[in-house]
Coordinates of C-alpha atoms in Angstrom, one line a residue:
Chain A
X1 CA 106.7 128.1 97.2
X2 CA 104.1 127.1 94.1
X3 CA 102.3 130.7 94.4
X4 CA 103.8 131.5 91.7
X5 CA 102.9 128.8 89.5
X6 CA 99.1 129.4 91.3
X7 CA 98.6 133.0 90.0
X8 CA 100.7 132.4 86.6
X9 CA 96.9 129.4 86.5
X10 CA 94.6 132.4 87.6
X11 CA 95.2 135.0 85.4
X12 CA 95.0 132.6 82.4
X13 CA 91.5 131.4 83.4
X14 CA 90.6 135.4 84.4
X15 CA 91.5 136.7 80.6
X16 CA 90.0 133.4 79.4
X17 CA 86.4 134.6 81.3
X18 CA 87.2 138.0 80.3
X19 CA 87.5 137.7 76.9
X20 CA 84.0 135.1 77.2
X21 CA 82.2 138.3 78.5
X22 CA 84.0 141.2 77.1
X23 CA 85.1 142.5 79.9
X24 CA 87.8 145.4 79.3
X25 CA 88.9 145.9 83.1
X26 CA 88.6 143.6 86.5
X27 CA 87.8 145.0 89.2
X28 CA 87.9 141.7 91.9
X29 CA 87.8 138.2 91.7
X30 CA 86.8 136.2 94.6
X31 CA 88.9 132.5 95.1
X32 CA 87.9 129.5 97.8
X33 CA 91.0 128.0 99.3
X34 CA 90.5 124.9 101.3
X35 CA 91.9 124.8 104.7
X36 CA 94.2 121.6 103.8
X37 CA 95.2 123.2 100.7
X38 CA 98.8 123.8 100.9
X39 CA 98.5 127.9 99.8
X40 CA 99.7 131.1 101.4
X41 CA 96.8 133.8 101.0
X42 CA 100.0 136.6 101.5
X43 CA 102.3 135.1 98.7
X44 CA 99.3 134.4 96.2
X45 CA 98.6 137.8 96.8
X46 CA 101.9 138.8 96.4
X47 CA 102.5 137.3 92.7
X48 CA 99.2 138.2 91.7
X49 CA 99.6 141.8 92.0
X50 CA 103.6 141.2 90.2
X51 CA 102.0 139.4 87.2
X52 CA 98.9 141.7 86.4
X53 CA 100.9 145.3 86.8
X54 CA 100.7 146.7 83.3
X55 CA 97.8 144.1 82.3
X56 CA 94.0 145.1 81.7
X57 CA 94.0 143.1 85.2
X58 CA 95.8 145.6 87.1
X59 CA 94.6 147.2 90.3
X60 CA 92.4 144.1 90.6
X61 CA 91.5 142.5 94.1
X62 CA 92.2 139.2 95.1
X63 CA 89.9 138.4 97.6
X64 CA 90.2 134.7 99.7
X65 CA 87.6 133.2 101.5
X66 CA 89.2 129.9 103.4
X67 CA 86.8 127.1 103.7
X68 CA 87.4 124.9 106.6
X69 CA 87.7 121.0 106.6
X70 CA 84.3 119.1 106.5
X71 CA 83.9 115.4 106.1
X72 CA 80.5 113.0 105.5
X73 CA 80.3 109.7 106.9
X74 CA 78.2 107.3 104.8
X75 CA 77.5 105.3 107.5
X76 CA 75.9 107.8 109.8
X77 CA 74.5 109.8 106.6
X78 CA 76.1 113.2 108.2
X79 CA 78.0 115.9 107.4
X80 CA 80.7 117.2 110.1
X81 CA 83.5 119.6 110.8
X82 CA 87.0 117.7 110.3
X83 CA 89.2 119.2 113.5
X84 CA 93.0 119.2 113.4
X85 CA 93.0 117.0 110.4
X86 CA 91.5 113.7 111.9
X87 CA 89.9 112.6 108.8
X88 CA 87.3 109.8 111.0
X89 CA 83.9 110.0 111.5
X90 CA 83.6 111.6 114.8
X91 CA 79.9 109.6 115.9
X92 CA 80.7 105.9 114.9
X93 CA 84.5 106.5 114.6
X94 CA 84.6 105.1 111.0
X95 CA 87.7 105.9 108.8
X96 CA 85.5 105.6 105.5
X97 CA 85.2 109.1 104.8
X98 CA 84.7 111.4 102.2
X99 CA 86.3 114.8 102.5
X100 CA 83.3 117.5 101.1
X101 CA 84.7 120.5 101.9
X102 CA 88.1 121.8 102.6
X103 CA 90.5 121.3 99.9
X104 CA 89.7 123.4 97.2
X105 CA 91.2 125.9 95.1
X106 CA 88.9 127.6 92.9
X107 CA 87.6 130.5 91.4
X108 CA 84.4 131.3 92.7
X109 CA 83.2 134.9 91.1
X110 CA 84.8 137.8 89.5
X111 CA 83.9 141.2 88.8
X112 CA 84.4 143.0 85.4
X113 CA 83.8 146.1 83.7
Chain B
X1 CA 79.3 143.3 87.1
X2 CA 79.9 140.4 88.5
X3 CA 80.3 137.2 87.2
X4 CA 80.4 133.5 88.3
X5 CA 83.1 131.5 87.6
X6 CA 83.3 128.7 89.7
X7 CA 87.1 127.1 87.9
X8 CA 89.7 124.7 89.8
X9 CA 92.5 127.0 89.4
X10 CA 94.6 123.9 88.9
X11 CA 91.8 122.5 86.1
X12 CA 95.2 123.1 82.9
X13 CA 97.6 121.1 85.1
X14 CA 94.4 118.0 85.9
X15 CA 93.8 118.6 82.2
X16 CA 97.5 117.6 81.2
X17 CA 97.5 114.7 83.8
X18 CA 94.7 113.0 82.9
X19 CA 96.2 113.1 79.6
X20 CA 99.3 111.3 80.8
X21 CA 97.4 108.8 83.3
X22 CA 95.4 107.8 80.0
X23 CA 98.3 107.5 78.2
X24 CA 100.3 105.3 81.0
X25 CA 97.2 103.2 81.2
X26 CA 97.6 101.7 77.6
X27 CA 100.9 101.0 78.4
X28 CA 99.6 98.9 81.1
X29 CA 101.9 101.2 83.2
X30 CA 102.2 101.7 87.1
X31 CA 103.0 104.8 87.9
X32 CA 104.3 106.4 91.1
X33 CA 105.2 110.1 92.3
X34 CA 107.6 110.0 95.0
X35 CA 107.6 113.0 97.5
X36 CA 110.1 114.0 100.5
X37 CA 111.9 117.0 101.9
X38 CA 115.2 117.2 100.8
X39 CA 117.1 114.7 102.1
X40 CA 115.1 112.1 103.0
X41 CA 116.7 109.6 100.9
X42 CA 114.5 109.2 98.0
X43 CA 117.4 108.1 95.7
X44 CA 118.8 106.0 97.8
X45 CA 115.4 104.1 98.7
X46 CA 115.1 103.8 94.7
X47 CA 118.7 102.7 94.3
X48 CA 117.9 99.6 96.5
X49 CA 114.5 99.1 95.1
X50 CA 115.6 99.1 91.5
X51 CA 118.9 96.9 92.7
X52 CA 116.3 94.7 94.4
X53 CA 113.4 94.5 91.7
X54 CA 114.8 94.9 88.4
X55 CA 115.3 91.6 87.5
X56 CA 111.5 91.0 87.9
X57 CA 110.2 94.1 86.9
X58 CA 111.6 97.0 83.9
X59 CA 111.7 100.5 86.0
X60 CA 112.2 104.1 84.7
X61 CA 112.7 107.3 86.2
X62 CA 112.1 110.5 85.9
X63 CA 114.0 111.9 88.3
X64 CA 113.2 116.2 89.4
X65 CA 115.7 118.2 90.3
X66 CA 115.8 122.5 91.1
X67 CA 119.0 122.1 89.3
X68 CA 122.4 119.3 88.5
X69 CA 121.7 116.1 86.7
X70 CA 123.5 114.0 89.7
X71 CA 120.5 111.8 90.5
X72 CA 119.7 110.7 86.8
X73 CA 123.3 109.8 87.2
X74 CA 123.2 107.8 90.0
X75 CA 120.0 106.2 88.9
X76 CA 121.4 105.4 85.5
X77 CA 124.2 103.6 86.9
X78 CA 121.8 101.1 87.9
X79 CA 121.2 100.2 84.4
X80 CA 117.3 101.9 83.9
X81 CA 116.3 104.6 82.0
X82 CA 116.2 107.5 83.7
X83 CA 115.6 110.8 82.9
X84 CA 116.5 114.4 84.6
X85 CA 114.2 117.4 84.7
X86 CA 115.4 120.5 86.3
X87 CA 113.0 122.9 87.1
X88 CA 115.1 126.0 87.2
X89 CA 113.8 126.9 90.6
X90 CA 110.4 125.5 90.6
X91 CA 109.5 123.9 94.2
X92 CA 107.4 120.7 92.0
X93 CA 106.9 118.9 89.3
X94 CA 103.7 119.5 87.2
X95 CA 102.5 116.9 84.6
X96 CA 103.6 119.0 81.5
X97 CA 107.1 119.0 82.9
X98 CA 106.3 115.1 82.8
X99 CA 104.7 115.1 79.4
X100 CA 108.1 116.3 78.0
X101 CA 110.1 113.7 78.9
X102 CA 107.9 111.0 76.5
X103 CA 110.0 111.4 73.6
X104 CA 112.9 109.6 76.0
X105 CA 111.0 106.4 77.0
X106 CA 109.6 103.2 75.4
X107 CA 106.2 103.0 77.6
X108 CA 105.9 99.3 75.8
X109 CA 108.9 97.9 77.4
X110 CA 108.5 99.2 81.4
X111 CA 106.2 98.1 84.0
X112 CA 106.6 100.6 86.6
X113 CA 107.9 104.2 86.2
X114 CA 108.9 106.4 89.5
X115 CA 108.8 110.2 89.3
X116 CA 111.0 111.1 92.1
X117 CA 109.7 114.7 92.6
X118 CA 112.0 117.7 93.9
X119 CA 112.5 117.3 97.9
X120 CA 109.3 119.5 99.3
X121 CA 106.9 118.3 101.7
X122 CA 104.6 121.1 100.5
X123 CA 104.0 121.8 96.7
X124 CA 104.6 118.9 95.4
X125 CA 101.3 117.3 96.8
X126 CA 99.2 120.3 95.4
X127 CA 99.9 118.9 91.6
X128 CA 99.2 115.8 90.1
X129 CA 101.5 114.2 87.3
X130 CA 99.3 111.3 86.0
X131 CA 100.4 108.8 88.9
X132 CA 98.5 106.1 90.1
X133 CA 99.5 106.4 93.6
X134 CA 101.8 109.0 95.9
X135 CA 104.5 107.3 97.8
X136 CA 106.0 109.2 100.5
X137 CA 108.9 109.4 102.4
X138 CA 109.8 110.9 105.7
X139 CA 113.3 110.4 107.5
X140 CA 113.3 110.3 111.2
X141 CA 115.7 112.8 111.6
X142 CA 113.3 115.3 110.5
X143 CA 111.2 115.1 113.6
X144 CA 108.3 113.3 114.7
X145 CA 106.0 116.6 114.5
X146 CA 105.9 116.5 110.3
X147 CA 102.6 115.1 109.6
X148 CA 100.5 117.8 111.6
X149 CA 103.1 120.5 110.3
X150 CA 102.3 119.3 106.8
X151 CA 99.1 116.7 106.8
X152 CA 98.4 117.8 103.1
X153 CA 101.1 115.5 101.5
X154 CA 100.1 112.6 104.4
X155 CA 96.7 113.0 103.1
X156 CA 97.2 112.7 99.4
X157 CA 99.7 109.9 99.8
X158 CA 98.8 106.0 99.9
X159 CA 102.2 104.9 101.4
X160 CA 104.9 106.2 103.6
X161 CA 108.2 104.8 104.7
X162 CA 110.2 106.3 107.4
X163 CA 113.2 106.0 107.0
X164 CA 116.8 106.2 108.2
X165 CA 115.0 104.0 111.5
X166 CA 118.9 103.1 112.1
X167 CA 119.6 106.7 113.2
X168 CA 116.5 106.1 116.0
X169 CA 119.3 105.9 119.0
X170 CA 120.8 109.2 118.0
X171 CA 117.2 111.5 117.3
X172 CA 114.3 112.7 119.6
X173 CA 111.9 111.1 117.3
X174 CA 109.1 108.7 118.1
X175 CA 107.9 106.8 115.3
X176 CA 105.1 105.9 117.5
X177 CA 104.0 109.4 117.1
X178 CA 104.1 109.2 113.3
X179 CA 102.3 106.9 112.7
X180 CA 99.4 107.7 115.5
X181 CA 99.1 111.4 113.9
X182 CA 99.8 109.8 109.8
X183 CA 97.0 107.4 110.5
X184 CA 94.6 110.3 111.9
X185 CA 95.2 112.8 108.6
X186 CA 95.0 109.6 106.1
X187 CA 93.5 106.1 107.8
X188 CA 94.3 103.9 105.3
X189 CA 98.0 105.0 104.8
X190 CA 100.5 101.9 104.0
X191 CA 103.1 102.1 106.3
X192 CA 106.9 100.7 106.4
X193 CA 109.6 101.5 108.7
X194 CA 113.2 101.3 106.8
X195 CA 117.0 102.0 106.9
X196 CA 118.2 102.6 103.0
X197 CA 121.3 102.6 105.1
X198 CA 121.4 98.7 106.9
X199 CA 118.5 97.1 104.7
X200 CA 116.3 96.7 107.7
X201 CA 112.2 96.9 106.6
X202 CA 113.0 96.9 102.9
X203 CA 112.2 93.5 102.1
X204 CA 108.3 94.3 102.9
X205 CA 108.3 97.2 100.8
X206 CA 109.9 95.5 97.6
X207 CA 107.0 92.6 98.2
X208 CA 104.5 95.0 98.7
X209 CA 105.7 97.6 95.1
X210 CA 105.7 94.5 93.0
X211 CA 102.7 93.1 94.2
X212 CA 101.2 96.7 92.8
X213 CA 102.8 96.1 89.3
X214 CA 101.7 93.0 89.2
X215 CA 98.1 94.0 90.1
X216 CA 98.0 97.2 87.6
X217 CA 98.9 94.2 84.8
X218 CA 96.6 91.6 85.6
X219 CA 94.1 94.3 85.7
X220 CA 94.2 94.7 82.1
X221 CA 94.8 90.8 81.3
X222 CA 91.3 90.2 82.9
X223 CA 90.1 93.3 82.4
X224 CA 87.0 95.0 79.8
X225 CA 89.8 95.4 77.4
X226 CA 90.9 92.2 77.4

């Protein structure tokens, strides 16, 4: 598993942002993580709290909001939900699709002291 | 207080493959990352491919390992350059992991460099390496229910090959299956159906990679950059 790798990525843009606002402590930070992203919200959770033990980060929480799959079809100019990873546009069955939503993996807010 | 952030947590690892992508391009180099489970036969299918192409084309190959140098062996034997990274128990290969192996290559003499990645059908899809394209490779005898169990690496990839068809007799597998639910997650996959083991389906696929190398060059020949 790449959790490892993930929160090792984290914590060195967290004490990056920290040091930007002077922050001496975190408290939480919040992360999206797209449905098709291939993450485990237990082992992410896991490392993160192994890495910042003994770190101005410890006893922060990791909080994960998963964002489902959306696509857009340019054809039809609308935005819909992609279900069990059928990445066509379920009105006029088109194939050219962009995926909007759903495969992210980012930092969204944190908060510091 | 809180504070927004809004970061890719991935941004240092796009960073440093951007960096190599830029870096291939001036070398007028196509590059693929090759991804599998364990086992699938991604050495073998590069074997035959390099025994196939390389009197048209100059490979190299990075080859990624958890651990042994076996597979730059056997690649080596083939008379290419090929290179062995072991990750010491990382699941994938990231693009710094790439950018270290540089110093071993001459960019200005190859035209098409394979990173075999270490056999995952998970991480390895998550982390770019500065490849123009993701090739995967999935072996029937892994079981026709793969690409909803895993649709992240189907999605990412622009070709897959199934392969070890010979064994189709022996495994509950339908290929029909596959290839219904790989189309669904990524509709403009490439597929080929091959045995590394009898030959069968390989011809398209050799056709089909050096037609890409000889696109990626004649790209830049009638390109901005003349």
């Amino acid at each position: 598993m790449h959790e490892m790798s993930i929160a090792q990525s984290l914590i060195t843009i967290l004490q990056e942002e920290m040091a930007k606002h002077g922050a001496t402590a975190l408290r939480s930070v919040r992360l999206s993580i797209g449905e098709m992203s291939a993450i485990v919200p237990e082992s992410l959770s896991f490392c993160f709290e192994i890495i910042i033990e003994g770190t101005p980060l410890e006893g922060a929480k990791l909080l994960m909001d998963r964002v489902p799959l959306r696509g857009y079809c340019p054809g039809c100019d609308r935005p819909f939900d992609i279900k069990d990873f059928v990445f066509v546009c379920p009105t006029c069955g088109s194939t050219k699709i962009e995926t909007i939503e759903g495969q992210e993996l980012s930092i969204v807010e944190m908060e510091v002291e | 207080m809180k504070v927004s952030v809004v970061r890719n947590i991935l941004e240092a690892n796009e960073r440093i493959a951007e960096q190599n992508k830029a870096l291939f391009q001036e070398h007028h180099l196509l590059v693929i990352n090759l991804m599998s489970s364990p086992g699938a036969g991604k050495t073998s299918l590069l074997e035959k491919t390099i025994d196939a192409l390389k009197k048209d084309i100059r490979i190299g190959v990075i080859e990624g390992d958890i651990q042994s140098t076996s597979d730059a062996e056997r690649i080596a034997r083939k008379g290419v350059p090929a290179v062995q990274i072991n990750t010491g128990g990382a699941c994938h290969l990231d693009g710094n992991m790439i950018r270290e192996t540089f110093p071993e290559f001459d960019f200005s003499r190859l035209d098409l460099l394979v990173v075999e990645n270490v056999g995952n059908l998970v991480c390895p899809a998550e982390f770019r390496v500065g490849e123009d394209f993701k090739v995967m490779l999935l072996s029937v005898a892994e079981g026709d229910d793969k690409p909803s169990k895993y649709p992240l690496m189907f999605h990412e990839s622009k070709v897959l090959l199934i392969n070890k068809t010979d064994l189709l007799p022996y495994v509950d597998c339908s290929v029909e299956k596959i290839i219904k639910d790989s189309l669904n997650i990524n509709p403009e996959l490439t597929i080929f159906q091959v045995s590394c083991k009898t030959g069968e389906g390989l011809g398209d696929w050799y056709r089909w990679l050096h037609e890409s190398v000889k696109d990626k060059s004649r790209t830049f020949k009638d390109g901005p950059h003349g």
